[in-house]
mmCIF file of C-alpha atoms in Angstrom:
data_model
loop_
_atom_site.group_PDB
_atom_site.id
_atom_site.type_symbol
_atom_site.label_atom_id
_atom_site.label_comp_id
_atom_site.label_asym_id
_atom_site.label_seq_id
_atom_site.Cartn_x
_atom_site.Cartn_y
_atom_site.Cartn_z
ATOM 1 C CA UNK A 1 0.000 0.000 0.000
ATOM 2 C CA UNK A 2 2.878 2.334 0.819
ATOM 3 C CA UNK A 3 4.230 2.057 -2.752
ATOM 4 C CA UNK A 4 0.878 2.323 -4.525
ATOM 5 C CA UNK A 5 0.966 6.146 -4.636
ATOM 6 C CA UNK A 6 4.740 6.571 -4.406
ATOM 7 C CA UNK A 7 5.323 7.650 -8.004
ATOM 8 C CA UNK A 8 2.614 10.313 -7.823
ATOM 9 C CA UNK A 9 4.552 12.359 -5.258
ATOM 10 C CA UNK A 10 8.093 11.055 -5.373
ATOM 11 C CA UNK A 11 8.653 9.384 -8.769
ATOM 12 C CA UNK A 12 10.535 12.280 -10.369
ATOM 13 C CA UNK A 13 12.672 12.852 -7.258
ATOM 14 C CA UNK A 14 13.655 9.189 -7.227
ATOM 15 C CA UNK A 15 14.578 9.375 -10.923
ATOM 16 C CA UNK A 16 16.783 12.418 -10.256
ATOM 17 C CA UNK A 17 18.425 10.696 -7.284
ATOM 18 C CA UNK A 18 19.098 7.570 -9.362
ATOM 19 C CA UNK A 19 20.566 9.726 -12.108
ATOM 20 C CA UNK A 20 22.882 11.494 -9.663
ATOM 21 C CA UNK A 21 23.881 8.144 -8.196
ATOM 22 C CA UNK A 22 24.850 6.852 -11.651
ATOM 23 C CA UNK A 23 27.286 9.763 -11.849
ATOM 24 C CA UNK A 24 29.371 8.535 -8.907
ATOM 25 C CA UNK A 25 33.001 7.897 -9.788
ATOM 26 C CA UNK A 26 33.802 4.237 -10.458
ATOM 27 C CA UNK A 27 36.941 2.125 -10.006
ATOM 28 C CA UNK A 28 38.267 3.084 -13.459
ATOM 29 C CA UNK A 29 37.831 6.796 -12.685
ATOM 30 C CA UNK A 30 39.748 6.391 -9.427
ATOM 31 C CA UNK A 31 42.451 4.426 -11.241
ATOM 32 C CA UNK A 32 42.953 7.304 -13.696
ATOM 33 C CA UNK A 33 43.087 9.837 -10.869
ATOM 34 C CA UNK A 34 45.559 7.624 -9.017
ATOM 35 C CA UNK A 35 47.977 7.845 -11.919
ATOM 36 C CA UNK A 36 47.781 11.665 -12.048
ATOM 37 C CA UNK A 37 51.059 13.468 -11.383
ATOM 38 C CA UNK A 38 49.461 16.850 -10.717
ATOM 39 C CA UNK A 39 46.122 18.495 -9.982
ATOM 40 C CA UNK A 40 45.917 19.521 -13.640
ATOM 41 C CA UNK A 41 46.233 15.854 -14.622
ATOM 42 C CA UNK A 42 43.458 15.055 -12.183
ATOM 43 C CA UNK A 43 41.235 17.698 -13.780
ATOM 44 C CA UNK A 44 41.883 16.073 -17.156
ATOM 45 C CA UNK A 45 41.082 12.619 -15.736
ATOM 46 C CA UNK A 46 37.658 13.905 -14.664
ATOM 47 C CA UNK A 47 36.715 15.410 -18.026
ATOM 48 C CA UNK A 48 34.647 12.437 -19.203
ATOM 49 C CA UNK A 49 32.776 12.036 -15.910
ATOM 50 C CA UNK A 50 29.876 13.953 -14.376
ATOM 51 C CA UNK A 51 32.574 16.055 -12.665
ATOM 52 C CA UNK A 52 34.005 17.171 -16.014
ATOM 53 C CA UNK A 53 32.608 20.690 -15.936
ATOM 54 C CA UNK A 54 32.754 21.734 -12.293
ATOM 55 C CA UNK A 55 36.420 22.817 -12.547
ATOM 56 C CA UNK A 56 36.519 23.987 -16.151
ATOM 57 C CA UNK A 57 36.345 27.708 -15.317
ATOM 58 C CA UNK A 58 38.995 27.582 -12.583
ATOM 59 C CA UNK A 59 42.329 29.176 -13.523
ATOM 60 C CA UNK A 60 45.671 27.422 -13.222
ATOM 61 C CA UNK A 61 47.406 26.585 -10.997
ATOM 62 C CA UNK A 62 44.609 24.573 -9.419
ATOM 63 C CA UNK A 63 44.568 24.459 -5.600
ATOM 64 C CA UNK A 64 43.378 21.654 -3.318
ATOM 65 C CA UNK A 65 41.175 24.149 -1.467
ATOM 66 C CA UNK A 66 39.531 25.111 -4.762
ATOM 67 C CA UNK A 67 38.715 21.487 -5.594
ATOM 68 C CA UNK A 68 37.263 20.943 -2.131
ATOM 69 C CA UNK A 69 35.166 24.096 -2.341
ATOM 70 C CA UNK A 70 33.813 23.268 -5.816
ATOM 71 C CA UNK A 71 32.935 19.710 -4.735
ATOM 72 C CA UNK A 72 30.889 21.014 -1.805
ATOM 73 C CA UNK A 73 29.210 23.586 -4.051
ATOM 74 C CA UNK A 74 28.304 20.879 -6.577
ATOM 75 C CA UNK A 75 26.816 18.774 -3.780
ATOM 76 C CA UNK A 76 24.814 21.723 -2.446
ATOM 77 C CA UNK A 77 23.521 22.713 -5.902
ATOM 78 C CA UNK A 78 22.337 19.180 -6.641
ATOM 79 C CA UNK A 79 20.810 18.869 -3.176
ATOM 80 C CA UNK A 80 18.844 22.109 -3.621
ATOM 81 C CA UNK A 81 17.694 21.097 -7.109
ATOM 82 C CA UNK A 82 16.424 17.777 -5.780
ATOM 83 C CA UNK A 83 14.747 19.477 -2.825
ATOM 84 C CA UNK A 84 12.980 21.923 -5.158
ATOM 85 C CA UNK A 85 11.150 18.968 -6.751
ATOM 86 C CA UNK A 86 9.884 17.530 -3.464
ATOM 87 C CA UNK A 87 6.575 17.614 -1.641
ATOM 88 C CA UNK A 88 5.933 17.024 2.047
ATOM 89 C CA UNK A 89 7.078 15.158 4.048
ATOM 90 C CA UNK A 90 10.184 14.777 1.856
ATOM 91 C CA UNK A 91 10.811 18.539 1.858
ATOM 92 C CA UNK A 92 11.041 18.614 5.647
ATOM 93 C CA UNK A 93 13.148 15.431 5.575
ATOM 94 C CA UNK A 94 15.714 17.178 3.376
ATOM 95 C CA UNK A 95 15.539 20.248 5.619
ATOM 96 C CA UNK A 96 16.642 18.039 8.491
ATOM 97 C CA UNK A 97 19.636 16.816 6.486
ATOM 98 C CA UNK A 98 20.770 20.400 5.882
ATOM 99 C CA UNK A 99 20.339 21.398 9.532
ATOM 100 C CA UNK A 100 23.471 19.544 10.609
ATOM 101 C CA UNK A 101 25.594 21.776 8.365
ATOM 102 C CA UNK A 102 23.688 24.846 9.555
ATOM 103 C CA UNK A 103 24.783 23.993 13.098
ATOM 104 C CA UNK A 104 28.403 23.754 11.928
ATOM 105 C CA UNK A 105 28.152 27.132 10.186
ATOM 106 C CA UNK A 106 26.471 28.851 13.144
ATOM 107 C CA UNK A 107 29.080 27.565 15.613
ATOM 108 C CA UNK A 108 31.881 28.627 13.288
ATOM 109 C CA UNK A 109 30.439 32.141 12.963
ATOM 110 C CA UNK A 110 30.030 32.441 16.750
ATOM 111 C CA UNK A 111 33.617 31.264 17.272
ATOM 112 C CA UNK A 112 34.797 33.897 14.829
ATOM 113 C CA UNK A 113 32.713 36.590 16.529
ATOM 114 C CA UNK A 114 34.166 35.697 19.934
ATOM 115 C CA UNK A 115 37.645 35.997 18.401
ATOM 116 C CA UNK A 116 36.711 39.407 16.933
ATOM 117 C CA UNK A 117 36.944 38.135 13.362
ATOM 118 C CA UNK A 118 34.706 39.632 10.727
ATOM 119 C CA UNK A 119 32.311 36.964 9.392
ATOM 120 C CA UNK A 120 33.392 37.810 5.833
ATOM 121 C CA UNK A 121 36.827 36.414 6.748
ATOM 122 C CA UNK A 122 35.217 33.031 7.453
ATOM 123 C CA UNK A 123 33.533 32.750 4.052
ATOM 124 C CA UNK A 124 35.887 30.016 2.857
ATOM 125 C CA UNK A 125 34.993 27.784 5.808
ATOM 126 C CA UNK A 126 31.229 27.965 5.318
ATOM 127 C CA UNK A 127 29.623 24.690 4.230
ATOM 128 C CA UNK A 128 27.303 25.553 1.294
ATOM 129 C CA UNK A 129 24.741 22.943 2.365
ATOM 130 C CA UNK A 130 24.225 24.854 5.614
ATOM 131 C CA UNK A 131 23.747 28.306 4.097
ATOM 132 C CA UNK A 132 20.553 30.161 5.047
ATOM 133 C CA UNK A 133 19.121 33.541 4.036
ATOM 134 C CA UNK A 134 20.404 35.458 7.057
ATOM 135 C CA UNK A 135 23.987 34.419 6.329
ATOM 136 C CA UNK A 136 24.068 36.831 3.396
ATOM 137 C CA UNK A 137 23.650 39.655 5.904
ATOM 138 C CA UNK A 138 26.155 38.247 8.388
ATOM 139 C CA UNK A 139 28.772 37.570 5.703
ATOM 140 C CA UNK A 140 28.581 41.038 4.171
ATOM 141 C CA UNK A 141 31.629 43.281 4.445
ATOM 142 C CA UNK A 142 29.642 45.924 6.328
ATOM 143 C CA UNK A 143 28.370 43.609 9.077
ATOM 144 C CA UNK A 144 29.994 44.438 12.423
ATOM 145 C CA UNK A 145 30.094 41.838 15.183
ATOM 146 C CA UNK A 146 31.860 44.189 17.564
ATOM 147 C CA UNK A 147 28.535 45.727 18.564
ATOM 148 C CA UNK A 148 27.472 42.512 20.280
ATOM 149 C CA UNK A 149 25.490 39.424 19.450
ATOM 150 C CA UNK A 150 22.079 41.083 19.140
ATOM 151 C CA UNK A 151 21.846 40.932 15.337
ATOM 152 C CA UNK A 152 23.595 37.549 15.075
ATOM 153 C CA UNK A 153 21.310 36.025 17.693
ATOM 154 C CA UNK A 154 18.184 37.482 16.080
ATOM 155 C CA UNK A 155 19.164 36.145 12.647
ATOM 156 C CA UNK A 156 19.878 32.675 14.029
ATOM 157 C CA UNK A 157 16.518 32.510 15.793
ATOM 158 C CA UNK A 158 14.400 33.977 12.995
ATOM 159 C CA UNK A 159 16.048 32.752 9.790
ATOM 160 C CA UNK A 160 17.169 29.235 10.665
ATOM 161 C CA UNK A 161 15.244 26.071 11.512
ATOM 162 C CA UNK A 162 17.854 25.384 14.205
ATOM 163 C CA UNK A 163 16.786 28.498 16.114
ATOM 164 C CA UNK A 164 14.717 26.422 18.546
ATOM 165 C CA UNK A 165 17.749 24.222 19.368
ATOM 166 C CA UNK A 166 19.882 27.295 19.913
ATOM 167 C CA UNK A 167 17.282 28.936 22.145
ATOM 168 C CA UNK A 168 16.907 25.820 24.315
ATOM 169 C CA UNK A 169 20.683 25.629 24.702
ATOM 170 C CA UNK A 170 20.901 29.241 25.872
ATOM 171 C CA UNK A 171 18.171 28.628 28.468
ATOM 172 C CA UNK A 172 20.265 25.992 30.258
ATOM 173 C CA UNK A 173 23.779 27.266 29.469
ATOM 174 C CA UNK A 174 25.856 28.589 32.347
ATOM 175 C CA UNK A 175 23.333 27.378 34.951
ATOM 176 C CA UNK A 176 24.252 26.286 38.423
ATOM 177 C CA UNK A 177 23.742 22.583 39.166
ATOM 178 C CA UNK A 178 20.381 22.929 40.922
ATOM 179 C CA UNK A 179 19.179 26.028 39.079
ATOM 180 C CA UNK A 180 15.974 25.890 37.037
ATOM 181 C CA UNK A 181 16.222 26.523 33.258
ATOM 182 C CA UNK A 182 15.623 30.116 32.195
ATOM 183 C CA UNK A 183 12.178 30.974 30.869
ATOM 184 C CA UNK A 184 13.818 32.926 28.065
ATOM 185 C CA UNK A 185 16.968 34.806 27.103
ATOM 186 C CA UNK A 186 17.298 38.518 26.356
ATOM 187 C CA UNK A 187 19.419 39.366 23.339
ATOM 188 C CA UNK A 188 21.651 41.494 25.564
ATOM 189 C CA UNK A 189 22.520 38.389 27.613
ATOM 190 C CA UNK A 190 23.636 36.219 24.719
ATOM 191 C CA UNK A 191 27.188 37.548 24.396
ATOM 192 C CA UNK A 192 27.854 37.089 28.115
ATOM 193 C CA UNK A 193 26.505 33.526 28.077
ATOM 194 C CA UNK A 194 28.413 32.426 24.988
ATOM 195 C CA UNK A 195 31.701 33.962 26.119
ATOM 196 C CA UNK A 196 31.731 31.595 29.104
ATOM 197 C CA UNK A 197 30.827 28.445 27.163
ATOM 198 C CA UNK A 198 32.925 25.764 25.496
ATOM 199 C CA UNK A 199 31.784 26.011 21.872
ATOM 200 C CA UNK A 200 32.533 22.338 21.191
ATOM 201 C CA UNK A 201 30.094 21.427 23.952
ATOM 202 C CA UNK A 202 27.595 23.866 22.491
ATOM 203 C CA UNK A 203 27.937 22.228 19.062
ATOM 204 C CA UNK A 204 27.513 18.756 20.574
ATOM 205 C CA UNK A 205 24.404 19.931 22.459
ATOM 206 C CA UNK A 206 22.858 21.420 19.313
ATOM 207 C CA UNK A 207 23.580 18.263 17.315
ATOM 208 C CA UNK A 208 22.044 16.117 20.029
ATOM 209 C CA UNK A 209 18.844 18.211 19.838
ATOM 210 C CA UNK A 210 18.888 17.961 16.030
ATOM 211 C CA UNK A 211 19.347 14.181 16.086
ATOM 212 C CA UNK A 212 16.508 13.644 18.555
ATOM 213 C CA UNK A 213 14.227 15.944 16.553
ATOM 214 C CA UNK A 214 15.110 14.159 13.280
ATOM 215 C CA UNK A 215 14.506 10.752 14.859
ATOM 216 C CA UNK A 216 11.102 11.810 16.199
ATOM 217 C CA UNK A 217 10.209 13.112 12.745
ATOM 218 C CA UNK A 218 11.037 9.886 10.864
ATOM 219 C CA UNK A 219 9.325 7.762 13.499
ATOM 220 C CA UNK A 220 6.245 9.921 13.051
ATOM 221 C CA UNK A 221 6.263 9.230 9.294
ATOM 222 C CA UNK A 222 6.443 5.478 9.938
ATOM 223 C CA UNK A 223 6.760 2.734 7.323
ATOM 224 C CA UNK A 224 9.977 2.222 5.377
ATOM 225 C CA UNK A 225 11.238 5.696 6.302
ATOM 226 C CA UNK A 226 11.049 4.892 10.013
ATOM 227 C CA UNK A 227 12.700 1.510 9.464
ATOM 228 C CA UNK A 228 15.590 2.531 7.201
ATOM 229 C CA UNK A 229 16.266 6.078 8.366
ATOM 230 C CA UNK A 230 15.525 5.100 11.968
ATOM 231 C CA UNK A 231 18.369 2.586 11.750
ATOM 232 C CA UNK A 232 20.755 5.175 10.298
ATOM 233 C CA UNK A 233 19.905 7.735 12.970
ATOM 234 C CA UNK A 234 20.312 5.151 15.745
ATOM 235 C CA UNK A 235 23.793 4.391 14.405
ATOM 236 C CA UNK A 236 24.550 8.120 14.293
ATOM 237 C CA UNK A 237 23.308 8.496 17.885
ATOM 238 C CA UNK A 238 25.581 5.653 19.011
ATOM 239 C CA UNK A 239 28.461 7.264 17.132
ATOM 240 C CA UNK A 240 27.895 10.532 18.988
ATOM 241 C CA UNK A 241 27.757 8.723 22.353
ATOM 242 C CA UNK A 242 31.080 7.001 21.612
ATOM 243 C CA UNK A 243 32.603 10.197 20.198
ATOM 244 C CA UNK A 244 31.721 12.222 23.295
ATOM 245 C CA UNK A 245 32.886 9.451 25.630
ATOM 246 C CA UNK A 246 36.245 8.949 23.912
ATOM 247 C CA UNK A 247 36.974 12.659 23.545
ATOM 248 C CA UNK A 248 36.202 13.170 27.242
ATOM 249 C CA UNK A 249 38.616 10.482 28.454
ATOM 250 C CA UNK A 250 41.538 11.911 30.448
ATOM 251 C CA UNK A 251 39.936 15.365 30.474
ATOM 252 C CA UNK A 252 38.039 17.201 33.185
ATOM 253 C CA UNK A 253 34.783 15.999 31.571
ATOM 254 C CA UNK A 254 35.570 12.554 32.954
ATOM 255 C CA UNK A 255 35.923 13.825 36.505
ATOM 256 C CA UNK A 256 33.063 13.332 38.932
ATOM 257 C CA UNK A 257 32.299 17.051 39.025
ATOM 258 C CA UNK A 258 31.881 17.227 35.225
ATOM 259 C CA UNK A 259 30.282 13.868 34.428
ATOM 260 C CA UNK A 260 26.840 15.464 34.344
ATOM 261 C CA UNK A 261 27.994 17.918 31.657
ATOM 262 C CA UNK A 262 29.364 15.073 29.536
ATOM 263 C CA UNK A 263 26.337 12.830 30.048
ATOM 264 C CA UNK A 264 23.942 15.596 29.003
ATOM 265 C CA UNK A 265 25.422 15.300 25.488
ATOM 266 C CA UNK A 266 24.217 11.692 25.024
ATOM 267 C CA UNK A 267 21.178 11.340 22.704
ATOM 268 C CA UNK A 268 18.146 9.651 24.260
ATOM 269 C CA UNK A 269 17.815 6.939 21.598
ATOM 270 C CA UNK A 270 20.009 4.497 19.675
ATOM 271 C CA UNK A 271 21.067 0.869 19.899
ATOM 272 C CA UNK A 272 23.112 1.665 23.006
ATOM 273 C CA UNK A 273 20.106 3.314 24.636
ATOM 274 C CA UNK A 274 19.132 2.842 27.408
ATOM 275 C CA UNK A 275 21.259 0.018 28.905
ATOM 276 C CA UNK A 276 24.545 0.812 27.185
ATOM 277 C CA UNK A 277 24.171 4.555 27.638
ATOM 278 C CA UNK A 278 23.408 4.043 31.327
ATOM 279 C CA UNK A 279 26.686 2.141 31.791
ATOM 280 C CA UNK A 280 28.669 4.658 29.720
ATOM 281 C CA UNK A 281 27.398 7.469 31.942
ATOM 282 C CA UNK A 282 29.519 6.005 34.744
ATOM 283 C CA UNK A 283 32.805 5.548 32.871
ATOM 284 C CA UNK A 284 35.919 7.636 33.514
ATOM 285 C CA UNK A 285 38.818 5.634 32.018
ATOM 286 C CA UNK A 286 39.675 2.995 29.409
ATOM 287 C CA UNK A 287 38.919 0.055 31.703
ATOM 288 C CA UNK A 288 35.419 1.235 32.552
ATOM 289 C CA UNK A 289 34.692 2.021 28.870
ATOM 290 C CA UNK A 290 35.663 -1.534 27.904
ATOM 291 C CA UNK A 291 33.445 -2.956 30.635
ATOM 292 C CA UNK A 292 30.482 -0.839 29.490
ATOM 293 C CA UNK A 293 30.932 -1.907 25.857
ATOM 294 C CA UNK A 294 31.427 -5.610 26.633
ATOM 295 C CA UNK A 295 27.855 -6.587 25.573
ATOM 296 C CA UNK A 296 28.311 -4.721 22.263
ATOM 297 C CA UNK A 297 31.039 -6.618 20.399
ATOM 298 C CA UNK A 298 30.954 -4.350 17.320
ATOM 299 C CA UNK A 299 31.494 -1.205 19.393
ATOM 300 C CA UNK A 300 34.070 -2.887 21.625
ATOM 301 C CA UNK A 301 36.092 -3.826 18.549
ATOM 302 C CA UNK A 302 35.769 -0.229 17.303
ATOM 303 C CA UNK A 303 37.032 1.081 20.646
ATOM 304 C CA UNK A 304 40.052 -1.231 20.501
ATOM 305 C CA UNK A 305 40.834 0.113 17.022
ATOM 306 C CA UNK A 306 40.817 3.796 18.016
ATOM 307 C CA UNK A 307 41.988 3.868 21.637
ATOM 308 C CA UNK A 308 45.641 4.382 20.657
ATOM 309 C CA UNK A 309 44.666 7.507 18.750
ATOM 310 C CA UNK A 310 42.981 9.045 21.802
ATOM 311 C CA UNK A 311 45.827 7.959 24.108
ATOM 312 C CA UNK A 312 48.255 9.779 21.780
ATOM 313 C CA UNK A 313 46.046 12.860 21.686
ATOM 314 C CA UNK A 314 45.777 13.158 25.467
ATOM 315 C CA UNK A 315 49.487 12.514 26.006
ATOM 316 C CA UNK A 316 50.387 15.327 23.612
ATOM 317 C CA UNK A 317 51.904 13.001 21.023
ATOM 318 C CA UNK A 318 49.104 13.471 18.486
ATOM 319 C CA UNK A 319 51.317 15.184 15.911
ATOM 320 C CA UNK A 320 54.098 12.612 16.219
ATOM 321 C CA UNK A 321 52.053 9.430 16.487
ATOM 322 C CA UNK A 322 52.690 6.506 14.178
ATOM 323 C CA UNK A 323 50.790 6.387 10.899
ATOM 324 C CA UNK A 324 47.794 4.075 10.972
ATOM 325 C CA UNK A 325 46.290 5.385 14.205
ATOM 326 C CA UNK A 326 42.718 6.413 13.432
ATOM 327 C CA UNK A 327 40.016 8.293 15.271
ATOM 328 C CA UNK A 328 36.408 7.150 15.461
ATOM 329 C CA UNK A 329 35.576 9.794 12.826
ATOM 330 C CA UNK A 330 38.069 8.200 10.427
ATOM 331 C CA UNK A 331 36.416 4.807 10.745
#
């Protein structure tokens, strides 16, 4: 029954997606690129693929940063074209995909503002998939962040779908342990709150809220979407739990006084939730992490693969560690 009306609403979008998928580079394309002696040779190797035109207007010498930027722009253009053909609930589904990159862009802009950098200087670091209307104002040469966060905060809340996540974060940020969440936040308070916060924790908090919201959305749709995308989001939630746990090892976030801050970053769903998450909330070192992951052989094996990377990072040997050490993001 679910497929009986599928083509009416989603047939063209599926055809576009299949067409884009057929344009992925194959083994022969990678072989040709692997034999390239320069970036110009690589551009030539791509000429007969779907990537043949995205670098044709770029002057020589070609830079790695240029290739990276043009790849992201190509992805964003194709994503927006596909989204323009959609109807609900697929439109909102694709909105959720873009929200993750919006969070990255917002946190990057805030970091720049705290460091007294003009947003226009950060243009190269902006992910095109996370661009929203208000960013055109923020990224203009005339925009001044020195006057405070009033305009930035207002743009984030009004022009982005992640405004609700950001607002909820500000309500609980910088609270005492037993203090009640704020009913609301005045724009004049935002700068003072953000100046005191760890922006990596803020980003993790926003992404947790996004993940939980996305998961609730796909479960509400039901059917194949809930089954397939629900599985992917549960894996992403588990990844974030492991990422937070491993990054917190041997830092003050693993001390008893800060465990609550670390544990608040764990999503409230996933294959680890609730039993595995409950055990991971208690961990503070490698031994306790291994014990908590014992019932989850796949994740235990993953931890064994990456633990040397995190040991090197915390000991200050990250830059000099042996090749082959990988983080959980790499795997």
